[in-house]
Structure formats: C-alpha cells, structure tokens
C-alpha cells in the first residue's frame, strides 16, 4: 500500500518552516521557528548570533524529527 493509498485521493501537504533571527539591540538575539503562515512553533533568546542560530536550527531539527517519528509509528501501527 503506497502513501497515496493511505492518504486518500490527494497527497499529503508539506509545510515549510524557517528559522528567523532578530537582533535585539544590545541585549542579544531572538530566534523563532515559524511556518509559512507565521505561526511560531519555538522561540528563544541568546546573547550571541551564532548561539541563536544554533538553538534555532536545533529546535527546527527536533520539530522535524518528532513529526517523522510520529508518522513512522502511525504507519507501523497500521500494518
């Protein structure tokens, strides 16, 4: 059974995420993981830009890995 068979007539919609870094004057950097519509999935604040970039990308990776694991476990329970 293929992915299309399990999903019905259409294919699954794929969302796009991005990491946004914003300078906060002398205080540091704010990072956010957002989807296409601007909904924030994770955010935080770091003193340096490299640290903010690292934490934002780490949060994005975690978000994507959790979605993959959730889909994988749901597919294995259907078998």
Short mmCIF file of N, CA, C and O in Angstrom, two decimals:
data_model
loop_
_atom_site.label_atom_id
_atom_site.label_comp_id
_atom_site.label_asym_id
_atom_site.label_seq_id
_atom_site.Cartn_x
_atom_site.Cartn_y
_atom_site.Cartn_z
N UNK A 1 0.85 -1.17 0.00
CA UNK A 1 0.00 0.00 0.00
C UNK A 1 0.89 1.23 0.00
O UNK A 1 1.71 1.40 0.88
N UNK A 2 0.74 2.10 -0.96
CA UNK A 2 1.58 3.29 -1.08
C UNK A 2 1.06 4.43 -0.23
O UNK A 2 -0.03 4.38 0.32
N UNK A 3 1.85 5.46 -0.16
CA UNK A 3 1.49 6.65 0.62
C UNK A 3 0.20 7.27 0.09
O UNK A 3 -0.67 7.63 0.85
N UNK A 4 0.07 7.31 -1.20
CA UNK A 4 -1.12 7.90 -1.81
C UNK A 4 -2.37 7.10 -1.43
O UNK A 4 -3.43 7.65 -1.21
N UNK A 5 -2.24 5.76 -1.34
CA UNK A 5 -3.38 4.92 -0.98
C UNK A 5 -3.84 5.19 0.46
O UNK A 5 -5.01 5.22 0.74
N UNK A 6 -2.89 5.38 1.35
CA UNK A 6 -3.24 5.63 2.74
C UNK A 6 -3.82 7.02 2.96
O UNK A 6 -4.60 7.24 3.85
N UNK A 7 -3.41 7.97 2.13
CA UNK A 7 -3.83 9.35 2.30
C UNK A 7 -5.16 9.65 1.62
O UNK A 7 -5.73 10.70 1.81
N UNK A 8 -5.62 8.78 0.78
CA UNK A 8 -6.83 9.05 0.03
C UNK A 8 -6.46 9.49 -1.38
O UNK A 8 -5.44 9.13 -1.91
N UNK A 9 -7.30 10.32 -1.99
CA UNK A 9 -7.09 10.72 -3.38
C UNK A 9 -5.90 11.67 -3.56
O UNK A 9 -5.20 11.61 -4.55
N UNK A 10 -5.64 12.54 -2.60
CA UNK A 10 -4.57 13.53 -2.74
C UNK A 10 -3.30 13.11 -2.03
O UNK A 10 -3.22 12.07 -1.40
N UNK A 11 -2.32 13.95 -2.15
CA UNK A 11 -1.08 13.71 -1.43
C UNK A 11 -1.05 14.57 -0.18
O UNK A 11 -1.82 15.53 -0.06
N UNK A 12 -0.15 14.25 0.72
CA UNK A 12 -0.04 14.99 1.97
C UNK A 12 0.60 16.35 1.73
O UNK A 12 1.58 16.46 1.02
N UNK A 13 0.03 17.37 2.31
CA UNK A 13 0.56 18.72 2.17
C UNK A 13 1.83 18.85 3.00
O UNK A 13 1.89 18.45 4.16
N UNK A 14 2.85 19.42 2.40
CA UNK A 14 4.13 19.59 3.07
C UNK A 14 4.25 21.03 3.53
O UNK A 14 4.08 21.96 2.75
N UNK A 15 4.54 21.22 4.81
CA UNK A 15 4.72 22.56 5.35
C UNK A 15 6.16 23.00 5.28
O UNK A 15 7.07 22.18 5.33
N UNK A 16 6.36 24.28 5.15
CA UNK A 16 7.70 24.84 5.13
C UNK A 16 7.93 25.57 6.45
O UNK A 16 7.06 26.30 6.92
N UNK A 17 9.10 25.38 7.01
CA UNK A 17 9.48 26.05 8.24
C UNK A 17 10.73 26.87 8.00
O UNK A 17 11.51 26.57 7.09
N UNK A 18 10.94 27.91 8.81
CA UNK A 18 12.16 28.67 8.71
C UNK A 18 12.58 29.15 10.09
O UNK A 18 11.75 29.30 10.99
N UNK A 19 13.86 29.38 10.23
CA UNK A 19 14.42 29.92 11.46
C UNK A 19 14.66 31.41 11.22
O UNK A 19 15.33 31.78 10.25
N UNK A 20 14.10 32.25 12.07
CA UNK A 20 14.24 33.70 11.95
C UNK A 20 15.08 34.20 13.11
O UNK A 20 14.78 33.92 14.28
N UNK A 21 16.12 34.96 12.80
CA UNK A 21 16.98 35.58 13.81
C UNK A 21 16.74 37.08 13.79
O UNK A 21 16.76 37.70 12.73
N UNK A 22 16.52 37.66 14.97
CA UNK A 22 16.24 39.09 15.09
C UNK A 22 17.17 39.71 16.12
O UNK A 22 17.26 39.22 17.25
N UNK A 23 17.86 40.77 15.72
CA UNK A 23 18.76 41.48 16.64
C UNK A 23 17.93 42.27 17.64
O UNK A 23 16.99 42.99 17.25
N UNK A 24 18.24 42.15 18.92
CA UNK A 24 17.51 42.84 19.98
C UNK A 24 18.43 43.87 20.64
O UNK A 24 18.86 43.69 21.77
N UNK A 25 18.79 44.91 19.90
CA UNK A 25 19.69 45.99 20.35
C UNK A 25 20.92 45.42 21.03
O UNK A 25 21.59 44.57 20.47
N UNK A 26 21.24 45.85 22.22
CA UNK A 26 22.43 45.37 22.90
C UNK A 26 22.18 44.10 23.71
O UNK A 26 23.11 43.52 24.27
N UNK A 27 20.96 43.66 23.75
CA UNK A 27 20.60 42.53 24.62
C UNK A 27 20.98 41.17 24.03
O UNK A 27 21.18 40.22 24.77
N UNK A 28 21.01 41.05 22.72
CA UNK A 28 21.32 39.76 22.12
C UNK A 28 20.46 39.48 20.91
O UNK A 28 20.07 40.40 20.20
N UNK A 29 20.15 38.21 20.71
CA UNK A 29 19.43 37.76 19.52
C UNK A 29 18.24 36.89 19.91
O UNK A 29 18.35 36.03 20.78
N UNK A 30 17.13 37.12 19.24
CA UNK A 30 15.92 36.29 19.41
C UNK A 30 15.83 35.36 18.21
O UNK A 30 16.03 35.79 17.08
N UNK A 31 15.52 34.09 18.46
CA UNK A 31 15.32 33.14 17.37
C UNK A 31 13.90 32.60 17.44
O UNK A 31 13.32 32.50 18.52
N UNK A 32 13.34 32.30 16.26
CA UNK A 32 12.00 31.75 16.16
C UNK A 32 11.96 30.72 15.04
O UNK A 32 12.60 30.90 14.01
N UNK A 33 11.22 29.65 15.27
CA UNK A 33 10.93 28.68 14.21
C UNK A 33 9.46 28.89 13.85
O UNK A 33 8.58 28.70 14.69
N UNK A 34 9.22 29.31 12.59
CA UNK A 34 7.87 29.65 12.13
C UNK A 34 7.51 28.82 10.90
O UNK A 34 8.37 28.35 10.18
N UNK A 35 6.20 28.70 10.67
CA UNK A 35 5.74 28.08 9.42
C UNK A 35 5.43 29.17 8.40
O UNK A 35 5.69 30.35 8.65
N UNK A 36 4.87 28.77 7.26
CA UNK A 36 4.59 29.71 6.17
C UNK A 36 3.63 30.82 6.57
O UNK A 36 3.72 31.94 6.10
N UNK A 37 2.69 30.51 7.44
CA UNK A 37 1.69 31.50 7.83
C UNK A 37 2.18 32.42 8.95
O UNK A 37 1.47 33.35 9.32
N UNK A 38 3.36 32.15 9.50
CA UNK A 38 3.90 32.98 10.58
C UNK A 38 3.65 32.43 11.97
O UNK A 38 4.02 33.06 12.96
N UNK A 39 3.02 31.27 12.06
CA UNK A 39 2.77 30.66 13.37
C UNK A 39 4.10 30.23 13.99
O UNK A 39 4.90 29.56 13.35
N UNK A 40 4.33 30.62 15.22
CA UNK A 40 5.59 30.32 15.90
C UNK A 40 5.48 28.96 16.60
O UNK A 40 4.56 28.73 17.38
N UNK A 41 6.42 28.07 16.30
CA UNK A 41 6.46 26.75 16.92
C UNK A 41 7.47 26.67 18.05
O UNK A 41 7.33 25.85 18.95
N UNK A 42 8.50 27.49 17.98
CA UNK A 42 9.51 27.53 19.04
C UNK A 42 10.20 28.88 18.98
O UNK A 42 10.30 29.50 17.92
N UNK A 43 10.65 29.37 20.12
CA UNK A 43 11.39 30.61 20.14
C UNK A 43 12.29 30.66 21.36
O UNK A 43 12.16 29.86 22.28
N UNK A 44 13.23 31.57 21.32
CA UNK A 44 14.16 31.71 22.42
C UNK A 44 15.02 32.94 22.25
O UNK A 44 14.87 33.70 21.29
N UNK A 45 15.92 33.13 23.20
CA UNK A 45 16.78 34.30 23.22
C UNK A 45 18.19 33.87 23.61
O UNK A 45 18.37 33.10 24.55
N UNK A 46 19.16 34.38 22.86
CA UNK A 46 20.57 34.05 23.14
C UNK A 46 21.39 35.33 23.08
O UNK A 46 21.01 36.30 22.43
N UNK A 47 22.54 35.33 23.72
CA UNK A 47 23.42 36.51 23.75
C UNK A 47 24.14 36.75 22.42
O UNK A 47 24.37 37.88 22.04
N UNK A 48 24.54 35.66 21.74
CA UNK A 48 25.30 35.82 20.50
C UNK A 48 24.52 35.28 19.32
O UNK A 48 23.67 34.39 19.47
N UNK A 49 24.82 35.80 18.12
CA UNK A 49 24.15 35.35 16.91
C UNK A 49 24.45 33.88 16.60
O UNK A 49 23.52 33.12 16.28
N UNK A 50 25.72 33.42 16.70
CA UNK A 50 25.96 32.00 16.44
C UNK A 50 25.19 31.08 17.39
O UNK A 50 24.69 30.03 16.97
N UNK A 51 25.07 31.49 18.63
CA UNK A 51 24.32 30.68 19.59
C UNK A 51 22.82 30.67 19.25
O UNK A 51 22.17 29.62 19.32
N UNK A 52 22.29 31.81 18.85
CA UNK A 52 20.88 31.88 18.45
C UNK A 52 20.63 31.04 17.21
O UNK A 52 19.62 30.33 17.12
N UNK A 53 21.55 31.10 16.26
CA UNK A 53 21.42 30.30 15.04
C UNK A 53 21.44 28.81 15.37
O UNK A 53 20.64 28.03 14.87
N UNK A 54 22.36 28.41 16.24
CA UNK A 54 22.47 27.01 16.65
C UNK A 54 21.17 26.53 17.32
O UNK A 54 20.63 25.49 16.97
N UNK A 55 20.68 27.29 18.28
CA UNK A 55 19.48 26.87 19.02
C UNK A 55 18.24 26.88 18.13
O UNK A 55 17.37 26.01 18.27
N UNK A 56 18.14 27.83 17.21
CA UNK A 56 17.01 27.85 16.28
C UNK A 56 17.02 26.65 15.35
O UNK A 56 16.00 26.00 15.14
N UNK A 57 18.20 26.34 14.80
CA UNK A 57 18.31 25.19 13.91
C UNK A 57 18.13 23.87 14.67
O UNK A 57 17.57 22.91 14.14
N UNK A 58 18.57 23.84 15.90
CA UNK A 58 18.37 22.65 16.74
C UNK A 58 16.88 22.42 17.00
O UNK A 58 16.38 21.29 16.93
N UNK A 59 16.16 23.50 17.29
CA UNK A 59 14.71 23.39 17.51
C UNK A 59 13.99 22.94 16.24
O UNK A 59 13.07 22.13 16.30
N UNK A 60 14.42 23.45 15.10
CA UNK A 60 13.83 23.04 13.82
C UNK A 60 14.07 21.55 13.57
O UNK A 60 13.16 20.81 13.20
N UNK A 61 15.29 21.10 13.81
CA UNK A 61 15.61 19.68 13.63
C UNK A 61 14.76 18.81 14.56
O UNK A 61 14.21 17.79 14.15
N UNK A 62 14.63 19.22 15.82
CA UNK A 62 13.82 18.47 16.78
C UNK A 62 12.36 18.41 16.33
O UNK A 62 11.74 17.35 16.38
N UNK A 63 11.83 19.53 15.87
CA UNK A 63 10.45 19.57 15.39
C UNK A 63 10.24 18.61 14.22
O UNK A 63 9.29 17.84 14.20
N UNK A 64 11.16 18.62 13.26
CA UNK A 64 11.04 17.75 12.10
C UNK A 64 11.24 16.28 12.47
O UNK A 64 10.55 15.41 11.95
N UNK A 65 12.16 15.99 13.39
CA UNK A 65 12.39 14.60 13.78
C UNK A 65 11.19 14.04 14.54
O UNK A 65 10.84 12.88 14.37
N UNK A 66 10.54 14.85 15.35
CA UNK A 66 9.36 14.39 16.08
C UNK A 66 8.21 14.09 15.12
O UNK A 66 7.49 13.12 15.30
N UNK A 67 8.04 14.92 14.11
CA UNK A 67 6.99 14.68 13.11
C UNK A 67 7.29 13.39 12.35
O UNK A 67 6.38 12.59 12.09
N UNK A 68 8.56 13.15 12.01
CA UNK A 68 8.94 11.92 11.31
C UNK A 68 8.67 10.70 12.17
O UNK A 68 8.07 9.72 11.72
N UNK A 69 9.06 10.77 13.45
CA UNK A 69 8.85 9.62 14.34
C UNK A 69 7.36 9.36 14.56
O UNK A 69 6.93 8.22 14.63
N UNK A 70 6.58 10.42 14.67
CA UNK A 70 5.13 10.27 14.86
C UNK A 70 4.50 9.60 13.64
O UNK A 70 3.70 8.69 13.76
N UNK A 71 4.91 10.05 12.43
CA UNK A 71 4.37 9.46 11.20
C UNK A 71 4.82 8.01 11.05
O UNK A 71 4.07 7.16 10.60
N UNK A 72 6.06 7.73 11.42
CA UNK A 72 6.60 6.37 11.31
C UNK A 72 5.86 5.41 12.24
O UNK A 72 5.52 4.30 11.86
N UNK A 73 5.62 5.85 13.48
CA UNK A 73 4.92 4.97 14.44
C UNK A 73 3.47 4.76 14.01
O UNK A 73 2.91 3.68 14.20
N UNK A 74 2.84 5.77 13.44
CA UNK A 74 1.45 5.63 12.98
C UNK A 74 1.39 4.67 11.80
O UNK A 74 0.48 3.85 11.72
N UNK A 75 2.39 4.71 10.92
CA UNK A 75 2.41 3.82 9.77
C UNK A 75 2.66 2.37 10.20
O UNK A 75 2.05 1.45 9.66
N UNK A 76 3.51 2.17 11.20
CA UNK A 76 3.79 0.80 11.65
C UNK A 76 2.60 0.21 12.41
O UNK A 76 2.39 -1.00 12.40
N UNK A 77 1.79 1.04 13.06
CA UNK A 77 0.63 0.53 13.77
C UNK A 77 -0.48 0.12 12.80
O UNK A 77 -1.37 -0.65 13.17
N UNK A 78 -0.45 0.66 11.57
CA UNK A 78 -1.46 0.29 10.58
C UNK A 78 -1.18 -1.09 9.96
O UNK A 78 -2.07 -1.70 9.42
N UNK A 79 0.10 -1.54 10.04
CA UNK A 79 0.47 -2.83 9.42
C UNK A 79 -0.07 -4.02 10.15
O UNK A 79 -0.57 -4.19 11.09
#
